[in-house]
Short mmCIF file of C-alpha atoms in Angstrom, two decimals:
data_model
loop_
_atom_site.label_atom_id
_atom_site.label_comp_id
_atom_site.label_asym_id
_atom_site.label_seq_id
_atom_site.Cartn_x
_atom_site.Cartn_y
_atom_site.Cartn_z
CA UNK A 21 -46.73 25.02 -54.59
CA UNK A 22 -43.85 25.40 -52.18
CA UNK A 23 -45.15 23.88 -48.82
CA UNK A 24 -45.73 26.51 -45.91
CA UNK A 25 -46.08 26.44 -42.32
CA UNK A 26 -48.73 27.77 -39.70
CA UNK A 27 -47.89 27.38 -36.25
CA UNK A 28 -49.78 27.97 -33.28
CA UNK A 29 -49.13 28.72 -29.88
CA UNK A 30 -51.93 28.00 -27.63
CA UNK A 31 -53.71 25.78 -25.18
CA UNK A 32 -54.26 21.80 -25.57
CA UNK A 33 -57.43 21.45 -23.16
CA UNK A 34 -59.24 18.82 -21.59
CA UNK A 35 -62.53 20.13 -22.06
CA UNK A 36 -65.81 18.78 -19.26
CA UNK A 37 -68.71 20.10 -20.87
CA UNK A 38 -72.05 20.21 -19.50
CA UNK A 39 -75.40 20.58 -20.81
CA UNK A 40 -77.97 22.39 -18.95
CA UNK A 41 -81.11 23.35 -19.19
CA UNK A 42 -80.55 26.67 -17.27
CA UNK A 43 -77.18 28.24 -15.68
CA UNK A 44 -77.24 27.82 -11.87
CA UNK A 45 -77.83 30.93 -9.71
CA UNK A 46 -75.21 31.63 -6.90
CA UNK A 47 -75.62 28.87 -4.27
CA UNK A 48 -77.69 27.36 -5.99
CA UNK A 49 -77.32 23.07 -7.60
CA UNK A 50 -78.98 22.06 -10.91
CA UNK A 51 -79.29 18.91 -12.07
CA UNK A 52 -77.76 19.16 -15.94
CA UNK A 53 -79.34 17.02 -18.89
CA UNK A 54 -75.73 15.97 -20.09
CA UNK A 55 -71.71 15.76 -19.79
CA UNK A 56 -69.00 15.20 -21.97
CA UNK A 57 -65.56 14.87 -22.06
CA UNK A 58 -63.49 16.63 -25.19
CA UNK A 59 -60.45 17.58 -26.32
CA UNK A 60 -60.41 21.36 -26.88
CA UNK A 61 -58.01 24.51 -26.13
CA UNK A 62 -58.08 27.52 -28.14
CA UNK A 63 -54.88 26.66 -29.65
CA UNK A 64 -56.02 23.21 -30.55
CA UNK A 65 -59.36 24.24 -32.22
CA UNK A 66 -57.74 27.36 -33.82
CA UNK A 67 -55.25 24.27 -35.41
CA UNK A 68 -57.77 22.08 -36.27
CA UNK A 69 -59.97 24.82 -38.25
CA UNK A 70 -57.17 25.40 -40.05
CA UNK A 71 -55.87 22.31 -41.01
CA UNK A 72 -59.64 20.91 -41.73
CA UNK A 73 -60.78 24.16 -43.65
CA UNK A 74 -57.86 24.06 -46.01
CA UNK A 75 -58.94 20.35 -47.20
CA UNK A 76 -62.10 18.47 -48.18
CA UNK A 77 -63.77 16.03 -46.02
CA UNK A 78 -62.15 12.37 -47.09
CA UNK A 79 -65.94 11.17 -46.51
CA UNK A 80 -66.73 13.42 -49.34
CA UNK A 81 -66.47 13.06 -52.95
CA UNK A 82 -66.39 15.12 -55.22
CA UNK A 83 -64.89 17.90 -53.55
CA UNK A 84 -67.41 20.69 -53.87
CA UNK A 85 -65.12 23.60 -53.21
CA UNK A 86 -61.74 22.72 -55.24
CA UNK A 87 -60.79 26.91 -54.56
CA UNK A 88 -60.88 26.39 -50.47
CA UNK A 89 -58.25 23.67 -51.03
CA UNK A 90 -54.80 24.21 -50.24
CA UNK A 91 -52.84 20.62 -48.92
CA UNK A 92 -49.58 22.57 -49.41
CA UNK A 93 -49.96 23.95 -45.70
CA UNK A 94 -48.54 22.29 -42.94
CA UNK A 95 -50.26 22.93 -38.99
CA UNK A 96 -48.16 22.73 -36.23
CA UNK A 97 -48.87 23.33 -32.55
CA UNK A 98 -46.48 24.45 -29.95
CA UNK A 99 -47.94 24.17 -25.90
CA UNK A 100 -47.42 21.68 -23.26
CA UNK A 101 -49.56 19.37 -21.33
CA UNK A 102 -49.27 17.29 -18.39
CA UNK A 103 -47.92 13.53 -17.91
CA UNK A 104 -51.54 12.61 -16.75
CA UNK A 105 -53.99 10.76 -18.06
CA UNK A 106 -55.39 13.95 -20.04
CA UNK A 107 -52.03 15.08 -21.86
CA UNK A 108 -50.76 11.99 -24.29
CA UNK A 109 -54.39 11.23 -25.00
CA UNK A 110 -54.58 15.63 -26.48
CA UNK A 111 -51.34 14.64 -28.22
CA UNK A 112 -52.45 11.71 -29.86
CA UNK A 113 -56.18 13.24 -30.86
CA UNK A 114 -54.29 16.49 -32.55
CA UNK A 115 -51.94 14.18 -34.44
CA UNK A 116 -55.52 12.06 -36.12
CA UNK A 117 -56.76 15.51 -36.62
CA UNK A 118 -53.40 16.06 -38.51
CA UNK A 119 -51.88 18.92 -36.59
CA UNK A 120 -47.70 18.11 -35.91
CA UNK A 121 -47.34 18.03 -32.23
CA UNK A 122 -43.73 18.22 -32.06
CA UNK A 123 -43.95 21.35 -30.18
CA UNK A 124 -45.98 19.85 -27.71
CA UNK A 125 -43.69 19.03 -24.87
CA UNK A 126 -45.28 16.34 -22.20
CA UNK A 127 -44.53 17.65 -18.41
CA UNK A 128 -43.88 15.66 -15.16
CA UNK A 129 -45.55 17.00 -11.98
CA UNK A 130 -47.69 19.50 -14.53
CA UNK A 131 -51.88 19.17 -14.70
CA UNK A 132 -53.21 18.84 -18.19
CA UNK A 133 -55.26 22.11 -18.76
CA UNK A 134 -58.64 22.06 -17.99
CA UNK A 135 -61.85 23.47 -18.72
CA UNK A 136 -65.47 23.42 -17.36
CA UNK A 137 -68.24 24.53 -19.86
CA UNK A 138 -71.12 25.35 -18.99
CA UNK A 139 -74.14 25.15 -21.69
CA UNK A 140 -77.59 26.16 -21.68
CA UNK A 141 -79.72 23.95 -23.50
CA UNK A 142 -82.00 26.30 -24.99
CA UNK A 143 -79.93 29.62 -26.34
CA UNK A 144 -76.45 27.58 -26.99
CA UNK A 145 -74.84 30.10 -24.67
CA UNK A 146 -71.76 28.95 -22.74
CA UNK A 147 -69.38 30.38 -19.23
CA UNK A 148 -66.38 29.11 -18.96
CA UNK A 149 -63.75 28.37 -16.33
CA UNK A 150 -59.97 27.11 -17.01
CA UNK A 151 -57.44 26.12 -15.24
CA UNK A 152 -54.33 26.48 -17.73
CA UNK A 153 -52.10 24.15 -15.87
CA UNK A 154 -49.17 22.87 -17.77
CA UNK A 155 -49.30 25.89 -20.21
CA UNK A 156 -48.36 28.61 -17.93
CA UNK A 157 -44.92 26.34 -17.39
CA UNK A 158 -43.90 28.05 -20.67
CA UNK A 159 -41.16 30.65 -20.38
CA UNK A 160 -40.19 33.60 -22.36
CA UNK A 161 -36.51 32.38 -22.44
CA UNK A 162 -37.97 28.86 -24.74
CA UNK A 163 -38.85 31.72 -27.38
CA UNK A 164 -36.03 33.17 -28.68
CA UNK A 165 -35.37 31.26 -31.47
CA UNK A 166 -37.86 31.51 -34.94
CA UNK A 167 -37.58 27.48 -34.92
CA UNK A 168 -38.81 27.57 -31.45
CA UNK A 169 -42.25 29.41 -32.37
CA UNK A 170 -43.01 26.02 -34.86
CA UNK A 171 -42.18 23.54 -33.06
CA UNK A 172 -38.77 23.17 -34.38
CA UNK A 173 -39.43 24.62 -37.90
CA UNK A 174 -39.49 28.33 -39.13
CA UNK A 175 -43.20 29.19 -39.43
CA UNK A 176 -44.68 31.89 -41.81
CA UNK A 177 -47.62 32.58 -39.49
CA UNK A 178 -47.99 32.43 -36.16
CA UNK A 179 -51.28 32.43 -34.05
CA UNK A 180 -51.27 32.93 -30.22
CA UNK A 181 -53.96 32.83 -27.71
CA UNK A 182 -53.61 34.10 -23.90
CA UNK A 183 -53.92 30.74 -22.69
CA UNK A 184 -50.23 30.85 -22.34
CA UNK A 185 -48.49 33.26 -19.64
CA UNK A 186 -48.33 36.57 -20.68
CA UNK A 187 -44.81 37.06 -20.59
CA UNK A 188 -44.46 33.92 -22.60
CA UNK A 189 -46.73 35.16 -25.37
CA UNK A 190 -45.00 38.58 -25.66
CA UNK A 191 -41.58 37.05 -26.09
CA UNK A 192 -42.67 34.89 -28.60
CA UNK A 193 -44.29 38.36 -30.35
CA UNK A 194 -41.10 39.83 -30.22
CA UNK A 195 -39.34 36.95 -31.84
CA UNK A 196 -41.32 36.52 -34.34
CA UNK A 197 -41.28 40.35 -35.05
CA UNK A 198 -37.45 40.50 -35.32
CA UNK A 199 -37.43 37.24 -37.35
CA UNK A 200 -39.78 39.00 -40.08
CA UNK A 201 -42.45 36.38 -39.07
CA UNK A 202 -46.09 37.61 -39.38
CA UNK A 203 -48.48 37.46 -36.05
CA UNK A 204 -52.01 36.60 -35.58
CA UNK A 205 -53.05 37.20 -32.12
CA UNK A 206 -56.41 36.20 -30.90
CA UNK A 207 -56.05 37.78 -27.36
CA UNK A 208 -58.16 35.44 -25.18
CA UNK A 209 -58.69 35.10 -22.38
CA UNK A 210 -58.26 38.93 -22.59
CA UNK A 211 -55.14 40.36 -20.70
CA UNK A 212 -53.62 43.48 -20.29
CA UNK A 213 -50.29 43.55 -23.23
CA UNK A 214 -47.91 46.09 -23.23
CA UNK A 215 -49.06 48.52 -25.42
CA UNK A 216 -45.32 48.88 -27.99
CA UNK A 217 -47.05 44.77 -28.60
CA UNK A 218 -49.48 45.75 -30.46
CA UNK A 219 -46.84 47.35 -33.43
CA UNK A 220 -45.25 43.78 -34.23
CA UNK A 221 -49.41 42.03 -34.25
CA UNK A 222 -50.08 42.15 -38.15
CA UNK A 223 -53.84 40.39 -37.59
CA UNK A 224 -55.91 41.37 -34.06
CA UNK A 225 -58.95 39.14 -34.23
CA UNK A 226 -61.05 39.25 -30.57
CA UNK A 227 -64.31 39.28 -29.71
CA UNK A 228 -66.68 42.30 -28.07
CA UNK A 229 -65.87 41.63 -24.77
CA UNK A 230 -62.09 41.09 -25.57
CA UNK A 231 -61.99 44.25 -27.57
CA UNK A 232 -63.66 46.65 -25.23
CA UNK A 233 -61.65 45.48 -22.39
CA UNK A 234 -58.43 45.69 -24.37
CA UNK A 235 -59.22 49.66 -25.91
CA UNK A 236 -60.41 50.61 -22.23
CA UNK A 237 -63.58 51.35 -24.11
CA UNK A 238 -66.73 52.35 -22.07
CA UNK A 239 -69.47 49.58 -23.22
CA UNK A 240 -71.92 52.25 -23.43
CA UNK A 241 -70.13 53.71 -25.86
CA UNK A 242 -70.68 50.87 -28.46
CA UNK A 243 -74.14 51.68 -29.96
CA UNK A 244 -73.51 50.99 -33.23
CA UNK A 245 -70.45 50.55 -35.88
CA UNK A 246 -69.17 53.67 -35.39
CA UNK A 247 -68.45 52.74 -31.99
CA UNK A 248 -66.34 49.55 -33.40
CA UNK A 249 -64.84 52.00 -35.71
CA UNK A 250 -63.14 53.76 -32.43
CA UNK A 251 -62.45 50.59 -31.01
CA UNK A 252 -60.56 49.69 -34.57
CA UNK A 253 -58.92 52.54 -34.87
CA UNK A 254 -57.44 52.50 -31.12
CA UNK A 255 -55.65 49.26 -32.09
CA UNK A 256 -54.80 50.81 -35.40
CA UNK A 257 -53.27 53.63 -33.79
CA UNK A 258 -50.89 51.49 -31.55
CA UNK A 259 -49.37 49.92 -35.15
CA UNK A 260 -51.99 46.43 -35.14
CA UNK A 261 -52.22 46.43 -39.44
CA UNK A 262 -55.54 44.41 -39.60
CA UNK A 263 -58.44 44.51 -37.11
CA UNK A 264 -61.56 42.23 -36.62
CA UNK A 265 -64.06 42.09 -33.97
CA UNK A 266 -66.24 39.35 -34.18
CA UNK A 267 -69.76 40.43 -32.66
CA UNK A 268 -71.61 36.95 -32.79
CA UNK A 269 -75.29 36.74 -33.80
CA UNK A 270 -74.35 40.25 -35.37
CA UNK A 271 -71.60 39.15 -37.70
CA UNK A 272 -67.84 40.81 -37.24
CA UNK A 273 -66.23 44.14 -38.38
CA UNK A 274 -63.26 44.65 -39.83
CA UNK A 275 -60.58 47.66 -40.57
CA UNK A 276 -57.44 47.99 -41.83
CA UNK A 277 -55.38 50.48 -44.25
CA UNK A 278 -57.22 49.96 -47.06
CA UNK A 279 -60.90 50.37 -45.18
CA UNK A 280 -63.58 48.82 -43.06
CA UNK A 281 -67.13 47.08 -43.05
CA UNK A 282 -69.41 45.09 -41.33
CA UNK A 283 -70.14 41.04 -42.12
CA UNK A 284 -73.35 40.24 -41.19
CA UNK A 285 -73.67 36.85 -39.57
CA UNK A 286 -74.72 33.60 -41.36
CA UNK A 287 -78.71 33.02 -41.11
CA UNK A 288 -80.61 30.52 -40.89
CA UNK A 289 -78.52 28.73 -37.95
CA UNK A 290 -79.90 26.27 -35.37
CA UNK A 291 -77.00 27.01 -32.47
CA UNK A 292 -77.02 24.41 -30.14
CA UNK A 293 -73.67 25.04 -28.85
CA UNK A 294 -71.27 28.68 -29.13
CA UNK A 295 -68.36 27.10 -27.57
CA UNK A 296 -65.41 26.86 -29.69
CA UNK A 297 -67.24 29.78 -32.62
CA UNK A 298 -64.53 32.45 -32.18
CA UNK A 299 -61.80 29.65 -32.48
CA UNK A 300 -63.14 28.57 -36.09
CA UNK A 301 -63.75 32.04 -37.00
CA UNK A 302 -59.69 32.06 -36.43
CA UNK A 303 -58.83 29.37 -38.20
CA UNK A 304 -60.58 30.18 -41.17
CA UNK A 305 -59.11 33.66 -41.17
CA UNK A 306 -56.10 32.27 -40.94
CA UNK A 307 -56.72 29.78 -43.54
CA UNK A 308 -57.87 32.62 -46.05
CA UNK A 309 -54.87 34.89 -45.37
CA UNK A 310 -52.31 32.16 -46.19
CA UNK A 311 -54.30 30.89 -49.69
CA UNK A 312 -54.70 35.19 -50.27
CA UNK A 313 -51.02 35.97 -49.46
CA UNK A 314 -50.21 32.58 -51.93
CA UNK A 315 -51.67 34.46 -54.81
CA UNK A 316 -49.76 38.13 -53.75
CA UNK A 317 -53.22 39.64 -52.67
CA UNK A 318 -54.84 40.51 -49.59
CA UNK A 319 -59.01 40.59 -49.17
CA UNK A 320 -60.00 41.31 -45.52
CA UNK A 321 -63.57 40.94 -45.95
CA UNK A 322 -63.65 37.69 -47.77
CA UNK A 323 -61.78 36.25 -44.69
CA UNK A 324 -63.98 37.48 -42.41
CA UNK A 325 -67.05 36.23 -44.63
CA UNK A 326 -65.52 32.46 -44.35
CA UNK A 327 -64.69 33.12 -40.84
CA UNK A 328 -68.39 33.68 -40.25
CA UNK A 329 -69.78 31.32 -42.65
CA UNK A 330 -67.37 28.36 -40.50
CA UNK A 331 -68.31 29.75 -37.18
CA UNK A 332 -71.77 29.47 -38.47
CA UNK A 333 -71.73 25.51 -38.60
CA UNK A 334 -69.88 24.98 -35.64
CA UNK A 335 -72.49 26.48 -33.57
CA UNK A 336 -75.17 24.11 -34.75
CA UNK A 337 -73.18 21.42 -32.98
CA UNK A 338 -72.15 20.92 -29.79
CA UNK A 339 -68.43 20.20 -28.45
CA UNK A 340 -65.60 21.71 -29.83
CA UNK A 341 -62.84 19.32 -32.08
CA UNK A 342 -65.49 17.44 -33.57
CA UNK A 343 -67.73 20.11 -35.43
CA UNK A 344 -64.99 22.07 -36.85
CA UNK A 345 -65.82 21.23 -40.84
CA UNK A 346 -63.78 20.82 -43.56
CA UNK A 347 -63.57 23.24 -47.05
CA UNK A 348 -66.17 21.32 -48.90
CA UNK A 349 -68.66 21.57 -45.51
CA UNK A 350 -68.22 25.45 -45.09
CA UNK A 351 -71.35 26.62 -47.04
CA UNK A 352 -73.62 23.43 -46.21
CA UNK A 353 -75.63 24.20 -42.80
CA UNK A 354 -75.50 20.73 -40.52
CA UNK A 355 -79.29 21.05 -39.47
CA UNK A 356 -82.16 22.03 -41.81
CA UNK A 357 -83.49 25.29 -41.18
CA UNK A 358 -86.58 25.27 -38.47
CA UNK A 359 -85.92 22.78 -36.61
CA UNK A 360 -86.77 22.83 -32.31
CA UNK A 361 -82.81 23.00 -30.79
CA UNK A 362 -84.34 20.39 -28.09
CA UNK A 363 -85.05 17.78 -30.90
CA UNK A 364 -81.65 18.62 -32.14
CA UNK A 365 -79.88 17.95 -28.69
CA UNK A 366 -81.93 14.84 -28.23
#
């Protein structure tokens, strides 16, 4: 098969992730159970999924899903980090995870991206709080080329995040719109695009929050699907061709042209640990689409059921780079079913 090329435009992130056994109040200081450092970034993990759930684990033999395999695809990430101690150190990780970093520029007098995570022990839920740093040192004008969206390559996918200015992110939509390029945009941390955007986005995949902040939605109005179905169909509306909203515990729905459903949610999962979830689900989207579009056919649902099944066992990890599983590791569940999440964090 003729080798093709996902690139993705997002964060590299230090992550500083603490465990806790409850979230602080306001004002007030807990003393957390743990703390770890990680590499992480919604562009990095989005990279990693995709690289990782397009091959079997090496550890593993025989390879259990031969179908999810597809070493013909190339990852590339384009971002910047900081000449600190953070930055090289991202570079080097992404490269062992084999993601290209050529489009990963190292900047002087720039802070490595940051981010603080905040877990509670018992339900796996996380907050968050970045500080984007080098990555908002992007600007529109390094976009104008289709080589400059992969890193110095022409890509045949391109994923984006919000991690990178705004203005930055909708040049490079434009770009890749005029250069016949195809655009997944995952639009977190959600932020206000301008709405003609949304016509050159072929794949819209957000979560709840992201999507009823983006369709100026009234939460109250999202009682059931048919509330998602408005939500869809706003997006729809403004010319996005495929829409997913991925609803956690709850599964994700999906709409396009050709019509919509709901994916219920893997069960059976211990989560220790959402952070990084929606990032997966990405990557195996994305990793679906490009094997679909190899064979000249186009399933939504089936890429949103191995989005959720890979979200699924990243949760029952914690961290972010390091749980992301390969093909073969998609449909096995990392912890058996039952067991106490405190054993499992201990």
């Amino acid at each position: 098969m003729p080798i093709r090329t996902v690139s993705v435009l997002g964060g590299v992130v230090q992550d500083l992730t603490t465990i806790t056994d409850r979230l602080p109040d306001d004002g007030e200081t807990v003393t957390a159970t743990s703390f770890t450092m990680q590499a992480g970034g919604k562009g990095s993990n989005s990279a990693v999924a995709i690289y990782r759930l397009t091959r079997p684990n090496p550890k593993n033999s025989p390879i259990a899903h031969q179908e999810a395999v597809d070493e013909d695809l190339r990852v590339r990430i384009v971002g910047a980090v900081g000449a600190d101690e953070f930055g090289p150190l991202l570079r080097q990780n992404l490269t062992k995870c084999g993601v290209n970093v050529d489009g990963v520029r190292v900047l002087e007098g720039q802070s490595t991206a940051v981010a603080n995570i905040l877990v509670e022990a018992a339900s796996g839920a996380n907050r968050i709080m970045q500080y984007p740093g080098a990555a908002h040192a992007l600007k529109p004008k390094e976009f104008m080329t289709l080589e400059s969206l992969g890193g110095g390559v022409a890509p045949d996918l391109v994923i984006m995040q919000l991690e990178i200015h705004r203005d930055t992110i909708e040049q490079a939509i434009e770009t890749a719109h005029r250069e016949g390029v195809e655009v997944l945009l995952n639009p977190s941390p959600a932020r206000y695009l301008m709405p003609e955007i949304y016509s050159m986005i072929a794949h819209l995949v957000m979560n709840e929050t992201e999507a009823v902040m983006l369709s100026e939605c009234k939460p109250d109005d999202i009682v059931n699907q048919t509330g998602w179905t408005s939500v869809a169909e706003y997006f729809l509306k403004l010319g996005v061709k495929n829409v997913v909203v991925t609803l956690g515990e709850k599964g994700a729905y999906y709409e396009n042209e050709s019509g919509s459903g709901h994916v219920e949610a893997e069960k059976n999962c211990t989560v220790l640990d959402t952070s990084g979830a929606g990032d997966s689900f990405v990557g195996a989207y994305a990793a679906q689409y490009m094997a679909q579009k190899q064979k000249g056919q186009w399933d939504i649902k089936a890429a949103v059921q191995y989005g959720c099944k890979a979200s699924a066992r990243v949760i029952e990890h914690l961290g972010c780079l390091d749980p992301i599983v390969w093909a073969d590791e998609v449909d096995i569940p990392r912890y058996p079913t039952g067991v106490e999440k405190t054993q499992e964090i201990a």
